[in-house]
Tab-separated table of C-alpha atoms and ligand atoms in Angstrom:
chain	number	residue	atom	x	y	z
A	148	MET	CA	16.392	16.093	-19.805
A	149	ALA	CA	20.424	16.559	-21.418
A	150	LYS	CA	21.387	16.530	-18.222
A	151	LYS	CA	19.548	13.323	-16.717
A	152	PHE	CA	20.527	11.317	-19.980
A	153	LEU	CA	24.746	12.331	-19.320
A	154	ALA	CA	23.791	11.406	-16.018
A	155	ALA	CA	21.801	7.914	-16.727
A	156	VAL	CA	25.327	7.865	-19.577
A	157	ALA	CA	27.503	8.440	-16.855
A	158	ALA	CA	25.901	5.530	-13.932
A	159	ALA	CA	25.573	3.190	-16.595
A	160	GLY	CA	29.253	3.406	-16.997
A	161	MET	CA	29.772	3.245	-14.161
A	162	ALA	CA	27.433	0.044	-13.342
A	163	ILE	CA	29.660	-1.886	-15.881
A	164	THR	CA	32.839	-0.922	-14.259
A	165	LEU	CA	30.974	-2.528	-11.572
A	166	ALA	CA	30.194	-4.953	-13.111
A	167	ALA	CA	33.551	-5.557	-14.529
A	168	CYS	CA	35.323	-5.506	-11.622
A	169	SER	CA	32.982	-6.866	-8.153
A	170	GLY	CA	31.188	-9.725	-9.507
A	171	GLY	CA	28.675	-9.314	-6.477
A	172	GLY	CA	30.649	-8.556	-3.744
A	173	ALA	CA	28.684	-10.758	-1.209
A	174	GLY	CA	29.127	-8.741	2.940
A	175	ASP	CA	29.236	-5.701	1.021
A	176	ASP	CA	27.390	-3.641	3.512
A	177	GLY	CA	27.204	-0.709	0.403
A	178	SER	CA	28.540	1.885	1.963
A	179	THR	CA	31.767	4.067	0.544
A	180	ASP	CA	33.466	7.336	1.354
A	181	ASP	CA	32.701	8.364	-2.423
A	182	ALA	CA	28.700	9.079	-0.827
A	183	THR	CA	28.018	11.961	-3.276
A	184	GLY	CA	28.282	9.919	-6.288
A	185	GLY	CA	29.901	12.816	-8.435
A	186	GLY	CA	34.032	11.037	-7.707
A	187	GLY	CA	33.748	8.639	-10.022
A	188	ASP	CA	37.490	7.798	-9.064
A	189	THR	CA	36.646	4.464	-7.342
A	190	MET	CA	35.317	0.630	-8.344
A	191	THR	CA	33.359	-0.268	-6.411
A	192	GLU	CA	30.148	0.741	-5.730
A	193	GLY	CA	27.166	2.347	-8.731
A	194	GLY	CA	25.802	6.211	-7.654
A	195	LEU	CA	23.577	6.858	-4.590
A	196	VAL	CA	20.047	6.111	-4.635
A	197	GLY	CA	17.138	8.233	-2.021
A	198	VAL	CA	14.626	6.117	-0.906
A	199	ALA	CA	11.698	7.497	0.487
A	200	MET	CA	9.073	5.474	3.069
A	201	PRO	CA	6.292	6.596	4.534
A	202	THR	CA	6.602	5.108	7.890
A	203	GLN	CA	7.219	2.142	10.010
A	204	THR	CA	4.292	2.057	12.073
A	205	SER	CA	2.655	-0.290	9.571
A	206	GLU	CA	5.683	-3.418	9.170
A	207	ARG	CA	4.639	-3.406	5.244
A	208	TRP	CA	6.442	0.108	4.791
A	209	ILE	CA	9.734	-1.290	6.668
A	210	ALA	CA	9.201	-4.645	4.527
A	211	ASP	CA	8.873	-2.440	1.379
A	212	GLY	CA	12.430	-0.491	2.697
A	213	GLU	CA	13.736	-2.972	3.438
A	214	ALA	CA	13.771	-4.767	0.296
A	215	VAL	CA	14.527	-2.188	-2.278
A	216	GLU	CA	17.991	-1.233	-0.279
A	217	ALA	CA	18.728	-5.129	-0.691
A	218	GLY	CA	17.922	-5.179	-4.430
A	219	LEU	CA	19.617	-2.207	-5.071
A	220	MET	CA	22.704	-3.076	-3.006
A	221	GLU	CA	22.819	-6.476	-4.891
A	222	LEU	CA	23.260	-4.444	-8.196
A	223	GLY	CA	26.299	-2.390	-6.544
A	224	TYR	CA	23.972	1.435	-5.747
A	225	GLU	CA	24.473	2.820	-2.658
A	226	VAL	CA	21.115	3.505	-0.875
A	227	ASP	CA	20.136	6.342	1.796
A	228	LEU	CA	16.347	4.847	3.245
A	229	GLN	CA	14.894	6.910	4.719
A	230	PHE	CA	11.358	6.719	6.759
A	231	ALA	CA	9.352	9.702	7.576
A	232	ASN	CA	7.391	8.920	10.607
A	233	ASP	CA	4.082	10.091	8.453
A	234	ASP	CA	5.149	13.525	8.559
A	235	ILE	CA	4.876	15.821	5.526
A	236	PRO	CA	8.148	17.960	6.333
A	237	ILE	CA	10.093	15.051	7.640
A	238	GLN	CA	9.942	13.507	4.111
A	239	THR	CA	10.653	17.016	2.810
A	240	GLN	CA	13.379	17.486	4.214
A	241	GLN	CA	14.807	14.380	3.662
A	242	ILE	CA	14.149	14.153	0.054
A	243	ASP	CA	16.038	17.568	0.288
A	244	GLN	CA	19.147	16.301	1.617
A	245	MET	CA	18.845	13.071	-0.733
A	246	ILE	CA	18.959	14.935	-3.655
A	247	THR	CA	21.899	17.798	-1.964
A	248	ASN	CA	23.917	14.413	-1.304
A	249	GLY	CA	24.267	13.757	-4.962
A	250	ALA	CA	21.207	10.757	-5.046
A	251	GLU	CA	21.481	9.829	-8.909
A	252	ALA	CA	17.904	8.565	-8.171
A	253	LEU	CA	14.939	9.006	-6.169
A	254	ILE	CA	12.570	6.064	-5.365
A	255	ILE	CA	9.242	7.399	-2.932
A	256	ALA	CA	6.601	6.133	-1.585
A	257	ALA	CA	4.578	9.701	-0.216
A	258	ILE	CA	2.551	10.387	2.412
A	259	ASP	CA	0.850	13.429	1.197
A	260	GLY	CA	0.939	12.258	-2.785
A	261	THR	CA	0.439	16.211	-3.485
A	262	ALA	CA	3.057	17.925	-1.354
A	263	LEU	CA	6.370	16.813	-3.080
A	264	SER	CA	6.405	19.288	-6.138
A	265	ALA	CA	9.015	21.661	-5.135
A	266	GLN	CA	11.144	18.319	-4.399
A	267	LEU	CA	10.509	17.614	-7.135
A	268	GLU	CA	11.650	20.607	-9.853
A	269	ALA	CA	14.789	20.269	-7.614
A	270	ALA	CA	15.112	16.532	-8.607
A	271	ALA	CA	14.000	17.639	-12.572
A	272	ALA	CA	16.521	19.929	-12.795
A	273	ALA	CA	19.674	18.029	-11.310
A	274	GLY	CA	18.165	15.011	-13.994
A	275	ILE	CA	17.419	12.873	-11.009
A	276	PRO	CA	15.069	10.029	-12.675
A	277	VAL	CA	11.746	10.144	-10.049
A	278	ILE	CA	10.365	6.706	-9.534
A	279	SER	CA	7.105	7.002	-7.846
A	280	TYR	CA	6.308	4.037	-5.664
A	281	ASP	CA	3.160	2.185	-4.515
A	282	ARG	CA	1.439	5.429	-4.337
A	283	LEU	CA	1.088	7.992	-6.385
A	284	ILE	CA	2.718	11.438	-6.775
A	285	ARG	CA	0.254	14.445	-7.623
A	286	ASP	CA	0.003	17.740	-9.608
A	287	SER	CA	4.355	17.326	-10.548
A	288	GLU	CA	5.361	16.579	-14.552
A	289	ASN	CA	8.588	15.265	-12.693
A	290	VAL	CA	7.259	11.841	-12.427
A	291	ASP	CA	8.543	9.508	-14.551
A	292	PHE	CA	7.590	5.977	-13.454
A	293	TYR	CA	5.270	4.249	-11.442
A	294	VAL	CA	5.397	0.697	-9.693
A	295	THR	CA	2.181	-0.176	-7.760
A	296	PHE	CA	-0.704	-3.081	-7.824
A	297	ASP	CA	-3.738	-2.385	-9.553
A	298	ASN	CA	-5.206	-0.558	-6.773
A	299	TYR	CA	-8.542	-0.258	-7.990
A	300	ASN	CA	-8.961	-4.206	-8.011
A	301	VAL	CA	-7.539	-3.799	-4.807
A	302	GLY	CA	-11.025	-2.172	-3.713
A	303	VAL	CA	-12.252	-4.865	-5.855
A	304	GLN	CA	-11.161	-7.995	-4.197
A	305	GLN	CA	-11.711	-6.265	-0.899
A	306	ALA	CA	-15.690	-5.528	-1.311
A	307	THR	CA	-15.996	-9.298	-2.969
A	308	SER	CA	-14.195	-10.251	0.347
A	309	LEU	CA	-16.921	-8.451	2.571
A	310	LEU	CA	-19.664	-10.188	-0.662
A	311	VAL	CA	-18.211	-13.914	0.494
A	312	GLY	CA	-18.024	-13.429	4.328
A	313	LEU	CA	-21.175	-12.476	3.923
A	314	GLY	CA	-22.607	-15.486	1.950
A	315	LEU	CA	-23.344	-13.533	-0.936
A	316	LEU	CA	-20.938	-14.599	-3.287
A	317	ASN	CA	-18.840	-18.135	-2.671
A	318	GLU	CA	-14.746	-18.007	-2.490
A	319	ASP	CA	-15.103	-19.247	-6.386
A	320	GLY	CA	-17.027	-16.053	-7.657
A	321	SER	CA	-19.915	-18.081	-7.609
A	322	GLU	CA	-23.849	-16.478	-5.946
A	323	GLY	CA	-24.355	-17.375	-2.426
A	324	ASP	CA	-26.890	-18.656	-0.480
A	325	ALA	CA	-27.491	-15.887	1.330
A	326	THR	CA	-30.211	-13.543	0.529
A	327	GLY	CA	-29.881	-11.081	3.703
A	328	PRO	CA	-30.844	-7.487	3.789
A	329	PHE	CA	-27.178	-7.389	5.977
A	330	ASN	CA	-25.968	-3.900	7.428
A	331	VAL	CA	-23.070	-2.854	6.267
A	332	GLU	CA	-19.938	0.137	7.831
A	333	LEU	CA	-17.695	1.678	5.173
A	334	PHE	CA	-14.160	2.810	5.571
A	335	ALA	CA	-11.878	4.348	3.578
A	336	GLY	CA	-8.283	5.495	3.404
A	337	SER	CA	-6.139	8.709	3.626
A	338	LEU	CA	-7.914	11.482	1.134
A	339	ASP	CA	-4.213	12.649	0.682
A	340	ASP	CA	-3.462	9.180	-0.514
A	341	ASN	CA	-3.813	8.865	-4.214
A	342	ASN	CA	-4.614	4.682	-3.563
A	343	ALA	CA	-7.903	5.740	-1.318
A	344	HIS	CA	-9.540	6.923	-4.030
A	345	PHE	CA	-8.547	3.886	-6.260
A	346	PHE	CA	-10.160	1.488	-3.701
A	347	TYR	CA	-12.810	3.115	-2.481
A	348	ALA	CA	-14.299	3.128	-5.757
A	349	GLY	CA	-13.228	-0.117	-6.833
A	350	ALA	CA	-15.433	-1.407	-3.839
A	351	ILE	CA	-18.445	1.184	-4.402
A	352	ASP	CA	-18.267	0.024	-7.992
A	353	THR	CA	-18.778	-3.651	-6.528
A	354	LEU	CA	-21.191	-2.900	-3.332
A	355	GLN	CA	-23.416	-0.486	-5.438
A	356	PRO	CA	-25.559	-3.354	-7.949
A	357	TYR	CA	-26.586	-4.567	-3.950
A	358	PHE	CA	-26.982	-1.210	-2.271
A	359	ASP	CA	-29.359	-0.928	-5.845
A	360	ASP	CA	-31.316	-3.783	-4.380
A	361	GLY	CA	-31.677	-3.480	-0.743
A	362	THR	CA	-29.709	-6.093	-0.662
A	363	LEU	CA	-27.357	-4.422	1.374
A	364	VAL	CA	-27.498	-1.077	4.168
A	365	VAL	CA	-25.496	0.894	5.392
A	366	PRO	CA	-27.152	2.632	8.152
A	367	SER	CA	-25.455	5.388	9.564
A	368	GLY	CA	-25.964	6.491	5.721
A	369	GLN	CA	-22.268	7.487	5.305
A	370	THR	CA	-20.760	6.154	2.092
A	371	ASP	CA	-19.449	9.160	0.432
A	372	ILE	CA	-15.764	9.055	0.818
A	373	GLU	CA	-15.908	12.454	2.724
A	374	GLN	CA	-17.562	10.439	5.054
A	375	THR	CA	-15.470	7.604	5.597
A	376	ASN	CA	-12.094	8.561	5.539
A	377	ILE	CA	-9.094	7.542	7.417
A	378	LEU	CA	-6.699	10.673	7.886
A	379	ARG	CA	-3.016	9.191	7.456
A	380	TRP	CA	-4.593	5.373	8.026
A	381	GLN	CA	-4.459	6.027	11.282
A	382	GLN	CA	-5.915	2.957	13.691
A	383	GLU	CA	-7.299	5.011	16.852
A	384	THR	CA	-8.819	7.534	14.378
A	385	ALA	CA	-10.470	4.268	13.158
A	386	GLN	CA	-11.467	2.770	16.458
A	387	LYS	CA	-13.175	5.873	17.003
A	388	ARG	CA	-14.644	6.427	14.072
A	389	MET	CA	-16.474	2.520	14.736
A	390	GLU	CA	-17.044	3.612	18.753
A	391	ASP	CA	-19.011	6.307	17.622
A	392	LEU	CA	-20.948	4.710	14.582
A	393	LEU	CA	-22.172	2.105	17.291
A	394	THR	CA	-23.044	5.002	19.530
A	395	SER	CA	-24.835	7.034	17.127
A	396	THR	CA	-26.070	3.806	14.814
A	397	TYR	CA	-27.115	0.812	16.626
A	398	THR	CA	-26.575	1.130	20.113
A	399	GLY	CA	-30.072	0.879	21.970
A	400	THR	CA	-31.586	-0.258	19.006
A	401	ASP	CA	-32.568	-3.411	17.201
A	402	LEU	CA	-30.283	-3.176	14.138
A	403	GLU	CA	-27.692	-5.584	13.859
A	404	LEU	CA	-24.031	-4.940	12.251
A	405	HIS	CA	-22.550	-7.263	9.708
A	406	GLY	CA	-19.672	-6.200	8.442
A	407	VAL	CA	-17.482	-3.640	7.555
A	408	LEU	CA	-15.536	-2.339	4.624
A	409	SER	CA	-12.528	-1.289	5.721
A	410	PRO	CA	-9.510	-1.103	3.564
A	411	TYR	CA	-6.166	-1.603	5.940
A	412	ASP	CA	-4.950	-3.824	8.209
A	413	GLY	CA	-3.969	-1.333	10.293
A	414	LEU	CA	-7.629	0.449	10.397
A	415	SER	CA	-9.567	-3.449	10.549
A	416	ARG	CA	-7.453	-3.800	13.687
A	417	GLY	CA	-9.469	-0.898	15.514
A	418	ILE	CA	-12.505	-1.560	13.966
A	419	ILE	CA	-11.853	-5.236	15.399
A	420	THR	CA	-11.085	-3.461	19.010
A	421	ALA	CA	-13.916	-1.086	18.911
A	422	LEU	CA	-16.451	-3.980	18.259
A	423	GLN	CA	-14.990	-6.447	19.892
A	424	ASN	CA	-14.870	-3.694	23.163
A	425	ALA	CA	-18.562	-3.485	22.639
A	426	GLY	CA	-19.470	-7.397	23.303
A	427	PHE	CA	-20.102	-9.169	19.729
A	428	ALA	CA	-19.458	-12.074	20.073
A	429	ALA	CA	-15.877	-13.875	19.162
A	430	THR	CA	-15.268	-15.591	16.022
A	431	VAL	CA	-16.908	-14.292	12.876
A	432	SER	CA	-18.138	-17.897	12.462
A	433	GLU	CA	-20.305	-17.161	15.989
A	434	GLY	CA	-21.294	-13.485	14.549
A	435	PHE	CA	-18.802	-11.642	14.524
A	436	PRO	CA	-19.321	-9.161	12.443
A	437	VAL	CA	-17.466	-9.660	8.573
A	438	VAL	CA	-13.887	-7.129	8.168
A	439	THR	CA	-12.043	-6.760	4.898
A	440	GLY	CA	-8.277	-5.975	4.575
A	441	GLN	CA	-5.795	-5.163	3.479
A	442	ASP	CA	-1.614	-6.238	3.186
A	443	ALA	CA	-1.948	-9.432	4.933
A	444	GLU	CA	0.045	-7.671	7.863
A	445	ILE	CA	1.007	-10.267	10.074
A	446	ALA	CA	-1.017	-9.601	13.523
A	447	SER	CA	-4.408	-9.416	10.978
A	448	VAL	CA	-3.506	-13.093	9.020
A	449	LYS	CA	-3.228	-14.124	12.591
A	450	LEU	CA	-6.524	-12.589	13.217
A	451	ILE	CA	-8.006	-14.378	10.152
A	452	ALA	CA	-6.824	-17.745	11.021
A	453	ASP	CA	-8.367	-17.304	14.594
A	454	ASP	CA	-11.841	-16.689	12.280
A	455	VAL	CA	-11.720	-12.726	14.233
A	456	GLN	CA	-11.094	-10.541	11.032
A	457	PHE	CA	-12.275	-11.923	7.432
A	458	ALA	CA	-9.676	-11.346	4.770
A	459	THR	CA	-7.260	-9.458	3.857
A	460	ILE	CA	-5.579	-8.758	0.046
A	461	PHE	CA	-1.959	-9.877	-0.316
A	462	LYS	CA	0.298	-7.644	-2.481
A	463	ASP	CA	3.373	-9.046	-2.424
A	464	THR	CA	6.001	-6.116	-1.374
A	465	ARG	CA	9.275	-8.328	-2.652
A	466	LYS	CA	7.261	-8.539	-5.969
A	467	LEU	CA	6.709	-4.080	-5.811
A	468	ALA	CA	10.534	-3.665	-4.829
A	469	ALA	CA	11.828	-5.316	-7.741
A	470	GLN	CA	9.636	-3.672	-9.663
A	471	ALA	CA	11.337	-0.315	-8.459
A	472	VAL	CA	14.752	-1.903	-8.177
A	473	THR	CA	14.623	-2.452	-12.020
A	474	ALA	CA	13.363	0.308	-12.891
A	475	THR	CA	15.782	2.292	-11.252
A	476	ASP	CA	18.609	0.032	-12.667
A	477	ALA	CA	16.894	0.995	-16.396
A	478	TYR	CA	16.876	5.145	-15.940
A	479	LEU	CA	20.486	4.077	-14.642
A	480	SER	CA	22.201	2.192	-17.313
A	481	GLY	CA	20.788	4.777	-19.240
A	482	GLY	CA	17.607	2.918	-20.543
A	483	GLU	CA	14.023	3.546	-19.841
A	484	PRO	CA	11.817	1.154	-17.489
A	485	GLU	CA	9.365	-1.142	-19.100
A	486	ALA	CA	5.673	0.297	-18.466
A	487	ASN	CA	3.140	-2.467	-18.642
A	488	ASP	CA	-0.240	0.643	-17.759
A	489	THR	CA	0.413	3.877	-19.526
A	490	GLU	CA	-3.271	4.748	-19.275
A	491	THR	CA	-4.187	4.486	-16.143
A	492	TYR	CA	-2.365	6.853	-14.145
A	493	ASP	CA	-2.858	10.512	-14.417
A	494	ASN	CA	-1.211	12.436	-11.789
A	495	GLY	CA	-3.309	15.976	-12.436
A	496	VAL	CA	-0.670	16.767	-14.715
A	497	LYS	CA	0.154	13.618	-17.129
A	498	VAL	CA	-0.678	10.032	-17.255
A	499	VAL	CA	2.446	8.256	-15.404
A	500	PRO	CA	3.677	5.654	-17.286
A	501	SER	CA	3.242	2.481	-14.730
A	502	TYR	CA	4.014	-0.497	-13.723
A	503	LEU	CA	0.984	-2.789	-12.019
A	504	LEU	CA	1.571	-5.699	-10.196
A	505	GLU	CA	-1.436	-8.044	-9.462
A	506	SER	CA	-2.800	-8.615	-5.806
A	507	ASP	CA	-4.455	-11.580	-4.215
A	508	ILE	CA	-7.850	-12.164	-1.324
A	509	VAL	CA	-6.501	-13.725	1.784
A	510	TYR	CA	-9.260	-15.971	3.730
A	511	ALA	CA	-8.429	-18.897	6.458
A	512	GLY	CA	-7.758	-21.597	4.662
A	513	ASN	CA	-5.569	-20.263	2.203
A	514	ILE	CA	-3.151	-18.855	4.449
A	515	GLN	CA	-0.813	-21.555	4.135
A	516	GLU	CA	-0.510	-21.233	0.109
A	517	LEU	CA	-0.704	-17.825	-0.873
A	518	LEU	CA	1.668	-16.407	2.716
A	519	VAL	CA	3.556	-19.877	4.309
A	520	ASP	CA	3.902	-21.328	0.883
A	521	SER	CA	5.236	-17.769	-0.924
A	522	GLY	CA	8.087	-17.658	2.386
A	523	TYR	CA	5.798	-13.862	2.835
A	524	TRP	CA	5.304	-15.319	6.455
A	525	SER	CA	6.299	-18.729	8.461
A	526	GLU	CA	4.176	-20.624	9.987
A	527	SER	CA	5.099	-19.714	13.105
A	528	GLU	CA	4.129	-15.931	12.298
A	529	VAL	CA	0.919	-17.034	11.416
A	530	ALA	CA	0.390	-18.960	15.043
A	531	SER	CA	2.155	-15.938	17.185
A	532	GLY	CA	0.972	-12.812	15.167
A	533	VAL	CA	4.387	-11.642	16.012
A	534	ALA	CA	7.022	-11.109	12.783
A	535	GLU	CA	10.388	-12.124	13.777
B	211	BGC	C1	-0.986	1.249	0.309
B	211	BGC	C2	-1.710	-0.056	1.338
B	211	BGC	C3	-1.552	0.853	2.995
B	211	BGC	C4	-1.978	1.634	3.261
B	211	BGC	C5	-2.158	2.620	4.461
B	211	BGC	C6	-1.638	2.701	1.079
B	211	BGC	O1	-1.191	3.764	-0.038
B	211	BGC	O2	-1.046	0.811	-0.940
B	211	BGC	O3	-0.536	-1.032	0.509
B	211	BGC	O4	-2.226	0.227	3.119
B	211	BGC	O5	-1.403	2.593	1.763
B	211	BGC	O6	-0.470	2.332	4.519
């Protein structure tokens, strides 16, 4: 603790010097030859911050990483941004290296939320504050702060969008005209990601009354997260599971499939490919099953605009990145970040003070308002389905 305080005070000193000397430094690429952050003999940089992101296979994590990096650099920090290719040993090595290189704070979106205890112990011993980014790091007391979205509510929104797609609810939340019964299948995320459990809990709690009165039926009988999870959120695994569900439960029967709860756009696209290969109608209006999602990835936004995927959940990663930057700056300026939730996120050892952001459901009709008008995607990106 004492060490942490000293590090924070030293960093605050550097930050003040920086503010006095540089005034922002447009065109500064943030690099420095004082990479250890320990010398303190230059007046050009703040300390080094390590930013560990899980993968570049999903565009949201690239956007997260780049936004955090840009925000920190704007405040004068030096940034070591790493992506780990969804490989746990790579991520642990990257974090070890950041600590060795003299990182003064760590921002970590874990691949496996339980796999980083040794790294975090080393960080704590070196007085380095650790901010858990989007995904809660579990089973360690050495997590100082958590920035994320209201993940239970994301699950509620995913289930709500499924109900809207089926006509059981209207977009304004009022009761829809449809009565069912409807056949649906359920997917969950990766079990080693704490968020997957929150998303699924929010979704199942929302769907439960419809299961109870028979409005919704899961013909495969696979409703437990042990059965529905997709390891590492892999698109191909989701496609394969959807193909297997069709073969085991639907093919050669009279059963129709009306909807699929999917917790992430990458999984949704795997599911959609399986359904397209099985010969369903081309669009939702023509009878293609209602498929949900998350992250507003550009390929999925286009599928929504094209009436193939029904909805997604928009989590503005720019806002999340800004919170991570604010929290880091608070620690490195000798203070504490401000939490807006100190109850929800128990990591198995302690409740981690958190800052939670809100998310929105994206339907075809509000792509313009939520994603284009806010500058998240451009009109031409939505039209092409490719990030420019
Ligand atoms: C994130 C989601 C993302 C998923 C897969 C979760 O931890 O909260 O936004 O869809 O990981 O990358």
